PDB file of C-alpha atoms in Angstrom:
ATOM      1  CA  UNK A   1      22.677  -9.632 -13.653  1.00  0.00           C
ATOM      2  CA  UNK A   2      21.241 -11.252 -10.380  1.00  0.00           C
ATOM      3  CA  UNK A   3      19.900 -14.912 -10.441  1.00  0.00           C
ATOM      4  CA  UNK A   4      18.099 -15.277  -6.817  1.00  0.00           C
ATOM      5  CA  UNK A   5      17.105 -18.965  -6.195  1.00  0.00           C
ATOM      6  CA  UNK A   6      16.212 -18.118  -2.724  1.00  0.00           C
ATOM      7  CA  UNK A   7      13.549 -15.590  -3.572  1.00  0.00           C
ATOM      8  CA  UNK A   8      12.947 -16.742  -7.115  1.00  0.00           C
ATOM      9  CA  UNK A   9      13.792 -13.866  -9.536  1.00  0.00           C
ATOM     10  CA  UNK A  10      16.154 -13.092 -11.998  1.00  0.00           C
ATOM     11  CA  UNK A  11      17.407  -9.244 -12.753  1.00  0.00           C
ATOM     12  CA  UNK A  12      18.074  -8.466 -16.143  1.00  0.00           C
ATOM     13  CA  UNK A  13      20.165  -5.265 -15.742  1.00  0.00           C
ATOM     14  CA  UNK A  14      19.918  -2.609 -18.370  1.00  0.00           C
ATOM     15  CA  UNK A  15      22.120   0.599 -18.756  1.00  0.00           C
ATOM     16  CA  UNK A  16      22.085   4.015 -17.314  1.00  0.00           C
ATOM     17  CA  UNK A  17      18.513   3.178 -15.667  1.00  0.00           C
ATOM     18  CA  UNK A  18      19.690   3.234 -11.882  1.00  0.00           C
ATOM     19  CA  UNK A  19      20.235  -0.530 -12.379  1.00  0.00           C
ATOM     20  CA  UNK A  20      23.449  -0.725 -10.323  1.00  0.00           C
ATOM     21  CA  UNK A  21      21.664   0.918  -7.395  1.00  0.00           C
ATOM     22  CA  UNK A  22      18.798  -1.440  -7.648  1.00  0.00           C
ATOM     23  CA  UNK A  23      21.554  -4.480  -7.779  1.00  0.00           C
ATOM     24  CA  UNK A  24      23.502  -3.198  -4.698  1.00  0.00           C
ATOM     25  CA  UNK A  25      20.248  -3.154  -2.668  1.00  0.00           C
ATOM     26  CA  UNK A  26      19.104  -6.425  -3.704  1.00  0.00           C
ATOM     27  CA  UNK A  27      22.458  -8.011  -3.043  1.00  0.00           C
ATOM     28  CA  UNK A  28      22.099  -7.003   0.477  1.00  0.00           C
ATOM     29  CA  UNK A  29      19.697  -9.767   0.589  1.00  0.00           C
ATOM     30  CA  UNK A  30      21.176 -12.561  -1.292  1.00  0.00           C
ATOM     31  CA  UNK A  31      21.647 -16.078   0.194  1.00  0.00           C
ATOM     32  CA  UNK A  32      23.883 -18.908  -0.283  1.00  0.00           C
ATOM     33  CA  UNK A  33      23.444 -20.338  -3.932  1.00  0.00           C
ATOM     34  CA  UNK A  34      22.191 -16.962  -5.337  1.00  0.00           C
ATOM     35  CA  UNK A  35      24.312 -15.596  -7.976  1.00  0.00           C
ATOM     36  CA  UNK A  36      25.187 -11.751  -8.828  1.00  0.00           C
ATOM     37  CA  UNK A  37      27.737 -10.782 -11.533  1.00  0.00           C
ATOM     38  CA  UNK A  38      30.793  -8.864 -10.962  1.00  0.00           C
ATOM     39  CA  UNK A  39      31.073  -5.206 -10.266  1.00  0.00           C
ATOM     40  CA  UNK A  40      34.640  -4.234  -9.792  1.00  0.00           C
ATOM     41  CA  UNK A  41      33.791  -0.424  -8.628  1.00  0.00           C
ATOM     42  CA  UNK A  42      31.501  -1.764  -6.053  1.00  0.00           C
ATOM     43  CA  UNK A  43      33.017  -4.527  -4.350  1.00  0.00           C
ATOM     44  CA  UNK A  44      33.233  -3.994  -0.578  1.00  0.00           C
ATOM     45  CA  UNK A  45      30.583  -1.231  -0.355  1.00  0.00           C
ATOM     46  CA  UNK A  46      27.910  -3.699   0.690  1.00  0.00           C
ATOM     47  CA  UNK A  47      28.110  -7.622   1.467  1.00  0.00           C
ATOM     48  CA  UNK A  48      28.045  -7.737  -2.308  1.00  0.00           C
ATOM     49  CA  UNK A  49      31.521  -9.447  -2.280  1.00  0.00           C
ATOM     50  CA  UNK A  50      30.187 -12.633  -0.786  1.00  0.00           C
ATOM     51  CA  UNK A  51      27.922 -13.508  -3.884  1.00  0.00           C
ATOM     52  CA  UNK A  52      30.125 -12.370  -6.586  1.00  0.00           C
ATOM     53  CA  UNK A  53      30.675 -15.025  -9.453  1.00  0.00           C
ATOM     54  CA  UNK A  54      33.807 -14.371 -11.452  1.00  0.00           C
ATOM     55  CA  UNK A  55      32.753 -14.516 -14.984  1.00  0.00           C
ATOM     56  CA  UNK A  56      35.615 -16.917 -15.795  1.00  0.00           C
ATOM     57  CA  UNK A  57      34.342 -19.433 -13.581  1.00  0.00           C
ATOM     58  CA  UNK A  58      30.307 -19.701 -14.080  1.00  0.00           C
ATOM     59  CA  UNK A  59      30.058 -21.858 -16.767  1.00  0.00           C
ATOM     60  CA  UNK A  60      27.776 -24.974 -17.186  1.00  0.00           C
ATOM     61  CA  UNK A  61      28.729 -26.137 -20.815  1.00  0.00           C
ATOM     62  CA  UNK A  62      26.604 -29.061 -22.598  1.00  0.00           C
ATOM     63  CA  UNK A  63      28.647 -31.622 -24.143  1.00  0.00           C
ATOM     64  CA  UNK A  64      30.092 -30.270 -27.457  1.00  0.00           C
ATOM     65  CA  UNK A  65      28.924 -26.558 -26.663  1.00  0.00           C
ATOM     66  CA  UNK A  66      30.767 -23.657 -25.498  1.00  0.00           C
ATOM     67  CA  UNK A  67      30.686 -22.481 -22.100  1.00  0.00           C
ATOM     68  CA  UNK A  68      28.093 -19.986 -20.960  1.00  0.00           C
ATOM     69  CA  UNK A  69      29.255 -17.036 -18.765  1.00  0.00           C
ATOM     70  CA  UNK A  70      27.229 -14.529 -17.151  1.00  0.00           C
ATOM     71  CA  UNK A  71      28.176 -10.723 -17.198  1.00  0.00           C
ATOM     72  CA  UNK A  72      26.834  -7.648 -15.700  1.00  0.00           C
ATOM     73  CA  UNK A  73      24.641  -6.734 -18.860  1.00  0.00           C
ATOM     74  CA  UNK A  74      24.210 -10.067 -20.584  1.00  0.00           C
ATOM     75  CA  UNK A  75      20.786 -11.247 -21.911  1.00  0.00           C
ATOM     76  CA  UNK A  76      18.331 -13.258 -20.105  1.00  0.00           C
ATOM     77  CA  UNK A  77      18.798 -16.136 -22.669  1.00  0.00           C
ATOM     78  CA  UNK A  78      22.113 -16.466 -21.319  1.00  0.00           C
ATOM     79  CA  UNK A  79      20.838 -17.462 -17.934  1.00  0.00           C
ATOM     80  CA  UNK A  80      18.570 -19.902 -19.380  1.00  0.00           C
ATOM     81  CA  UNK A  81      21.157 -21.545 -21.577  1.00  0.00           C
ATOM     82  CA  UNK A  82      23.320 -21.958 -18.226  1.00  0.00           C
ATOM     83  CA  UNK A  83      20.482 -22.971 -15.982  1.00  0.00           C
ATOM     84  CA  UNK A  84      17.564 -24.287 -18.030  1.00  0.00           C
ATOM     85  CA  UNK A  85      14.651 -25.305 -16.358  1.00  0.00           C
ATOM     86  CA  UNK A  86      16.004 -24.790 -12.721  1.00  0.00           C
ATOM     87  CA  UNK A  87      14.986 -20.885 -13.442  1.00  0.00           C
ATOM     88  CA  UNK A  88      12.146 -21.253 -15.705  1.00  0.00           C
ATOM     89  CA  UNK A  89       9.630 -20.154 -13.236  1.00  0.00           C
ATOM     90  CA  UNK A  90      11.713 -17.174 -11.610  1.00  0.00           C
ATOM     91  CA  UNK A  91      10.013 -13.825 -11.796  1.00  0.00           C
ATOM     92  CA  UNK A  92      12.033 -11.600 -14.482  1.00  0.00           C
ATOM     93  CA  UNK A  93      12.434  -8.122 -13.449  1.00  0.00           C
ATOM     94  CA  UNK A  94      14.045  -5.398 -15.528  1.00  0.00           C
ATOM     95  CA  UNK A  95      14.270  -1.362 -15.892  1.00  0.00           C
ATOM     96  CA  UNK A  96      13.335   0.986 -18.522  1.00  0.00           C
ATOM     97  CA  UNK A  97      13.676   4.976 -18.964  1.00  0.00           C
ATOM     98  CA  UNK A  98      12.406   7.571 -21.147  1.00  0.00           C
ATOM     99  CA  UNK A  99      14.538   6.918 -24.400  1.00  0.00           C
ATOM    100  CA  UNK A 100      15.090  10.764 -24.740  1.00  0.00           C
ATOM    101  CA  UNK A 101      16.551  11.138 -21.304  1.00  0.00           C
ATOM    102  CA  UNK A 102      18.251   7.950 -21.499  1.00  0.00           C
ATOM    103  CA  UNK A 103      20.103   8.860 -24.613  1.00  0.00           C
ATOM    104  CA  UNK A 104      21.520  12.107 -22.977  1.00  0.00           C
ATOM    105  CA  UNK A 105      22.430  10.286 -19.909  1.00  0.00           C
ATOM    106  CA  UNK A 106      24.064   7.498 -22.089  1.00  0.00           C
ATOM    107  CA  UNK A 107      26.096  10.086 -23.924  1.00  0.00           C
ATOM    108  CA  UNK A 108      27.625  11.806 -20.916  1.00  0.00           C
ATOM    109  CA  UNK A 109      28.386   8.392 -19.307  1.00  0.00           C
ATOM    110  CA  UNK A 110      29.972   6.609 -22.110  1.00  0.00           C
ATOM    111  CA  UNK A 111      32.239   9.978 -23.096  1.00  0.00           C
ATOM    112  CA  UNK A 112      33.239  10.734 -19.600  1.00  0.00           C
ATOM    113  CA  UNK A 113      36.803   8.630 -19.876  1.00  0.00           C
ATOM    114  CA  UNK A 114      37.626  10.731 -23.254  1.00  0.00           C
ATOM    115  CA  UNK A 115      36.778  14.179 -22.399  1.00  0.00           C
ATOM    116  CA  UNK A 116      34.735  16.392 -20.060  1.00  0.00           C
ATOM    117  CA  UNK A 117      31.502  16.751 -21.664  1.00  0.00           C
ATOM    118  CA  UNK A 118      29.880  18.705 -18.982  1.00  0.00           C
ATOM    119  CA  UNK A 119      32.631  21.405 -19.117  1.00  0.00           C
ATOM    120  CA  UNK A 120      31.816  22.088 -22.809  1.00  0.00           C
ATOM    121  CA  UNK A 121      29.722  25.218 -23.862  1.00  0.00           C
ATOM    122  CA  UNK A 122      26.130  23.926 -24.332  1.00  0.00           C
ATOM    123  CA  UNK A 123      26.184  24.074 -27.967  1.00  0.00           C
ATOM    124  CA  UNK A 124      29.250  22.139 -28.373  1.00  0.00           C
ATOM    125  CA  UNK A 125      27.319  19.611 -26.000  1.00  0.00           C
ATOM    126  CA  UNK A 126      24.655  19.444 -28.214  1.00  0.00           C
ATOM    127  CA  UNK A 127      26.790  19.049 -31.462  1.00  0.00           C
ATOM    128  CA  UNK A 128      28.813  16.297 -29.843  1.00  0.00           C
ATOM    129  CA  UNK A 129      25.620  14.562 -28.625  1.00  0.00           C
ATOM    130  CA  UNK A 130      24.173  14.523 -31.919  1.00  0.00           C
ATOM    131  CA  UNK A 131      27.156  13.082 -33.631  1.00  0.00           C
ATOM    132  CA  UNK A 132      27.540  10.423 -30.817  1.00  0.00           C
ATOM    133  CA  UNK A 133      23.677   9.532 -31.303  1.00  0.00           C
ATOM    134  CA  UNK A 134      23.949   9.030 -35.080  1.00  0.00           C
ATOM    135  CA  UNK A 135      27.326   7.255 -34.910  1.00  0.00           C
ATOM    136  CA  UNK A 136      26.170   4.682 -31.995  1.00  0.00           C
ATOM    137  CA  UNK A 137      22.511   4.430 -31.510  1.00  0.00           C
ATOM    138  CA  UNK A 138      21.033   3.148 -34.888  1.00  0.00           C
ATOM    139  CA  UNK A 139      21.863  -0.696 -35.424  1.00  0.00           C
ATOM    140  CA  UNK A 140      24.196  -1.620 -38.254  1.00  0.00           C
ATOM    141  CA  UNK A 141      25.646  -4.646 -39.918  1.00  0.00           C
ATOM    142  CA  UNK A 142      28.667  -4.430 -38.045  1.00  0.00           C
ATOM    143  CA  UNK A 143      26.890  -4.683 -34.743  1.00  0.00           C
ATOM    144  CA  UNK A 144      24.671  -7.459 -35.964  1.00  0.00           C
ATOM    145  CA  UNK A 145      27.353  -9.446 -37.284  1.00  0.00           C
ATOM    146  CA  UNK A 146      30.310  -8.551 -34.720  1.00  0.00           C
ATOM    147  CA  UNK A 147      28.701  -6.876 -31.956  1.00  0.00           C
ATOM    148  CA  UNK A 148      30.298  -3.611 -32.623  1.00  0.00           C
ATOM    149  CA  UNK A 149      29.940  -1.007 -30.134  1.00  0.00           C
ATOM    150  CA  UNK A 150      26.930  -3.095 -28.643  1.00  0.00           C
ATOM    151  CA  UNK A 151      27.696  -1.640 -25.208  1.00  0.00           C
ATOM    152  CA  UNK A 152      26.484   1.799 -26.700  1.00  0.00           C
ATOM    153  CA  UNK A 153      23.215   0.687 -28.112  1.00  0.00           C
ATOM    154  CA  UNK A 154      20.294   2.735 -26.895  1.00  0.00           C
ATOM    155  CA  UNK A 155      17.534   0.016 -26.680  1.00  0.00           C
ATOM    156  CA  UNK A 156      18.022  -2.636 -24.439  1.00  0.00           C
ATOM    157  CA  UNK A 157      15.057  -4.616 -25.014  1.00  0.00           C
ATOM    158  CA  UNK A 158      16.823  -7.361 -26.579  1.00  0.00           C
ATOM    159  CA  UNK A 159      18.201  -8.389 -23.354  1.00  0.00           C
ATOM    160  CA  UNK A 160      14.853  -9.256 -21.934  1.00  0.00           C
ATOM    161  CA  UNK A 161      13.192 -10.342 -25.232  1.00  0.00           C
ATOM    162  CA  UNK A 162      12.750 -13.895 -26.867  1.00  0.00           C
ATOM    163  CA  UNK A 163      11.630 -14.024 -30.410  1.00  0.00           C
ATOM    164  CA  UNK A 164      10.501 -10.293 -30.279  1.00  0.00           C
ATOM    165  CA  UNK A 165       8.566 -11.096 -27.054  1.00  0.00           C
ATOM    166  CA  UNK A 166       9.190  -9.211 -23.693  1.00  0.00           C
ATOM    167  CA  UNK A 167       9.689 -11.829 -20.797  1.00  0.00           C
ATOM    168  CA  UNK A 168       9.583  -9.323 -18.139  1.00  0.00           C
ATOM    169  CA  UNK A 169       7.053 -10.014 -15.378  1.00  0.00           C
ATOM    170  CA  UNK A 170       7.782  -6.888 -13.203  1.00  0.00           C
ATOM    171  CA  UNK A 171       8.923  -3.835 -14.821  1.00  0.00           C
ATOM    172  CA  UNK A 172      10.911  -0.918 -12.859  1.00  0.00           C
ATOM    173  CA  UNK A 173      10.138   2.510 -14.245  1.00  0.00           C
ATOM    174  CA  UNK A 174      13.419   4.693 -13.554  1.00  0.00           C
ATOM    175  CA  UNK A 175      10.703   7.627 -13.237  1.00  0.00           C
ATOM    176  CA  UNK A 176       8.889   5.840 -10.483  1.00  0.00           C
ATOM    177  CA  UNK A 177      11.953   3.775  -9.351  1.00  0.00           C
ATOM    178  CA  UNK A 178      11.373   3.995  -5.700  1.00  0.00           C
ATOM    179  CA  UNK A 179       7.722   3.008  -6.091  1.00  0.00           C
ATOM    180  CA  UNK A 180       8.352   0.057  -8.129  1.00  0.00           C
ATOM    181  CA  UNK A 181      11.331  -1.331  -6.066  1.00  0.00           C
ATOM    182  CA  UNK A 182       9.046  -1.055  -3.178  1.00  0.00           C
ATOM    183  CA  UNK A 183       6.402  -3.184  -4.960  1.00  0.00           C
ATOM    184  CA  UNK A 184       8.995  -5.719  -6.038  1.00  0.00           C
ATOM    185  CA  UNK A 185      10.074  -6.037  -2.453  1.00  0.00           C
ATOM    186  CA  UNK A 186       6.475  -7.162  -2.012  1.00  0.00           C
ATOM    187  CA  UNK A 187       6.703  -9.739  -4.693  1.00  0.00           C
ATOM    188  CA  UNK A 188       9.986 -11.402  -3.381  1.00  0.00           C
ATOM    189  CA  UNK A 189       9.289 -11.382   0.265  1.00  0.00           C
ATOM    190  CA  UNK A 190      11.183  -8.069   0.943  1.00  0.00           C
ATOM    191  CA  UNK A 191       8.143  -5.747   2.217  1.00  0.00           C
ATOM    192  CA  UNK A 192       9.471  -2.059   2.678  1.00  0.00           C
ATOM    193  CA  UNK A 193      12.499  -2.488   0.114  1.00  0.00           C
ATOM    194  CA  UNK A 194      13.749   0.851  -0.589  1.00  0.00           C
ATOM    195  CA  UNK A 195      16.566   2.674  -2.550  1.00  0.00           C
ATOM    196  CA  UNK A 196      16.988   5.277   0.365  1.00  0.00           C
ATOM    197  CA  UNK A 197      20.556   6.130   0.968  1.00  0.00           C
ATOM    198  CA  UNK A 198      21.833   4.152  -2.378  1.00  0.00           C
ATOM    199  CA  UNK A 199      23.776   6.179  -4.910  1.00  0.00           C
ATOM    200  CA  UNK A 200      25.863   3.890  -7.079  1.00  0.00           C
ATOM    201  CA  UNK A 201      26.966   6.305  -9.643  1.00  0.00           C
ATOM    202  CA  UNK A 202      28.383   9.825  -9.605  1.00  0.00           C
ATOM    203  CA  UNK A 203      26.782  12.641 -11.435  1.00  0.00           C
ATOM    204  CA  UNK A 204      28.243  13.147 -14.986  1.00  0.00           C
ATOM    205  CA  UNK A 205      25.660  15.391 -16.497  1.00  0.00           C
ATOM    206  CA  UNK A 206      26.270  19.160 -16.024  1.00  0.00           C
ATOM    207  CA  UNK A 207      23.534  21.307 -14.605  1.00  0.00           C
ATOM    208  CA  UNK A 208      22.845  23.113 -17.779  1.00  0.00           C
ATOM    209  CA  UNK A 209      21.700  19.868 -19.436  1.00  0.00           C
ATOM    210  CA  UNK A 210      19.449  18.684 -16.756  1.00  0.00           C
ATOM    211  CA  UNK A 211      16.510  19.538 -18.977  1.00  0.00           C
ATOM    212  CA  UNK A 212      17.238  16.661 -21.575  1.00  0.00           C
ATOM    213  CA  UNK A 213      15.011  18.038 -24.229  1.00  0.00           C
ATOM    214  CA  UNK A 214      17.587  20.923 -24.536  1.00  0.00           C
ATOM    215  CA  UNK A 215      20.213  18.610 -26.093  1.00  0.00           C
ATOM    216  CA  UNK A 216      18.089  17.824 -28.936  1.00  0.00           C
ATOM    217  CA  UNK A 217      17.069  19.318 -32.337  1.00  0.00           C
ATOM    218  CA  UNK A 218      14.416  17.879 -34.907  1.00  0.00           C
ATOM    219  CA  UNK A 219      16.764  15.323 -36.380  1.00  0.00           C
ATOM    220  CA  UNK A 220      18.047  13.791 -33.203  1.00  0.00           C
ATOM    221  CA  UNK A 221      14.706  13.711 -31.395  1.00  0.00           C
ATOM    222  CA  UNK A 222      13.412  11.591 -34.454  1.00  0.00           C
ATOM    223  CA  UNK A 223      16.429   9.472 -34.298  1.00  0.00           C
ATOM    224  CA  UNK A 224      15.660   8.368 -30.857  1.00  0.00           C
ATOM    225  CA  UNK A 225      11.953   8.095 -31.773  1.00  0.00           C
ATOM    226  CA  UNK A 226      13.085   5.444 -34.312  1.00  0.00           C
ATOM    227  CA  UNK A 227      15.695   3.505 -32.374  1.00  0.00           C
ATOM    228  CA  UNK A 228      13.419   3.255 -29.297  1.00  0.00           C
ATOM    229  CA  UNK A 229      10.108   2.881 -31.100  1.00  0.00           C
ATOM    230  CA  UNK A 230       9.202  -0.440 -29.526  1.00  0.00           C
ATOM    231  CA  UNK A 231       9.798   1.162 -25.826  1.00  0.00           C
ATOM    232  CA  UNK A 232       7.811   4.246 -26.565  1.00  0.00           C
ATOM    233  CA  UNK A 233       4.702   2.210 -27.781  1.00  0.00           C
ATOM    234  CA  UNK A 234       4.918  -0.322 -25.039  1.00  0.00           C
ATOM    235  CA  UNK A 235       5.494   2.117 -22.322  1.00  0.00           C
ATOM    236  CA  UNK A 236       3.830   5.242 -23.358  1.00  0.00           C
ATOM    237  CA  UNK A 237       6.869   7.565 -23.245  1.00  0.00           C
ATOM    238  CA  UNK A 238       6.930  11.106 -24.733  1.00  0.00           C
ATOM    239  CA  UNK A 239       9.639  13.399 -25.311  1.00  0.00           C
ATOM    240  CA  UNK A 240       8.369  16.044 -23.216  1.00  0.00           C
ATOM    241  CA  UNK A 241       8.326  13.556 -20.367  1.00  0.00           C
ATOM    242  CA  UNK A 242       4.859  14.541 -19.141  1.00  0.00           C
ATOM    243  CA  UNK A 243       3.341  10.719 -19.361  1.00  0.00           C
ATOM    244  CA  UNK A 244       3.691   8.349 -16.537  1.00  0.00           C
ATOM    245  CA  UNK A 245       5.189   5.268 -18.296  1.00  0.00           C
ATOM    246  CA  UNK A 246       2.730   2.094 -17.928  1.00  0.00           C
ATOM    247  CA  UNK A 247       3.752  -1.488 -18.021  1.00  0.00           C
ATOM    248  CA  UNK A 248       1.560  -4.613 -18.753  1.00  0.00           C
ATOM    249  CA  UNK A 249       3.263  -8.189 -19.023  1.00  0.00           C
ATOM    250  CA  UNK A 250       2.974  -9.580 -22.450  1.00  0.00           C
ATOM    251  CA  UNK A 251       0.732 -12.629 -21.968  1.00  0.00           C
ATOM    252  CA  UNK A 252       2.590 -14.568 -24.913  1.00  0.00           C
ATOM    253  CA  UNK A 253       5.651 -14.554 -22.723  1.00  0.00           C
ATOM    254  CA  UNK A 254       5.087 -17.903 -21.157  1.00  0.00           C
ATOM    255  CA  UNK A 255       4.396 -19.830 -24.131  1.00  0.00           C
ATOM    256  CA  UNK A 256       7.381 -18.214 -25.911  1.00  0.00           C
ATOM    257  CA  UNK A 257       9.794 -18.987 -23.151  1.00  0.00           C
ATOM    258  CA  UNK A 258       8.340 -22.765 -22.956  1.00  0.00           C
ATOM    259  CA  UNK A 259       8.987 -23.074 -26.939  1.00  0.00           C
ATOM    260  CA  UNK A 260      12.493 -21.359 -26.462  1.00  0.00           C
ATOM    261  CA  UNK A 261      13.319 -24.400 -24.028  1.00  0.00           C
ATOM    262  CA  UNK A 262      11.896 -27.050 -26.290  1.00  0.00           C
ATOM    263  CA  UNK A 263      13.993 -25.516 -29.298  1.00  0.00           C
ATOM    264  CA  UNK A 264      17.110 -25.729 -27.421  1.00  0.00           C
ATOM    265  CA  UNK A 265      16.457 -29.112 -25.733  1.00  0.00           C
ATOM    266  CA  UNK A 266      16.142 -28.209 -22.277  1.00  0.00           C
TER     267      UNK A 266
END
């Protein structure tokens, strides 16, 4: 997450969508008083270090309430709880990606520390991906109550939603990331903003799985369609990846945000 008070925006960082590259590029332009959360693997690669806020030190608790801590993939509501109306007019930025493509990328990234999935035969990749998808993608009572494996959740909409309404003002589409980052630059006073030369993550998917559709059977395809139904409907994604996703800010977001602040006494 980035909270830039100098340029009035909040980046709500979702997973496996190019978010780290976007974050590192934006960190080149942060100023004193701006906040970015800790990314251990990337400290020292840009001037990112100057703006890192350790998770243990960012806390602004109200009387009788627990401290609020920001983290890399924390929800927007945590920033609102920490800073309240000081950030109520900040532009909300987030990123999404075709859910079927995202699911495959998610699998290879999350399993990389346990076994080398890209070295497996393609049929075994498919079988393991299917097991992974059915184990971690659907929501369960364990996740709802205890947050069980929440970091492996496929849908990220809860990070930028309040009461089921998206708070996003400017949406970055993974499929059009350079174009949308450039447009973001115009909005926040950084004309010509580009991701060229930034590649934050190493490749973890094998060449044989470059076509994400090859990893699916009917059951896995339907599972992703069910889990990510909101994103598919909101942005117009399709399994074949032929449609260019579209974005329209939800006109209800301002009223919902105001109601949230009032409900929490901000």
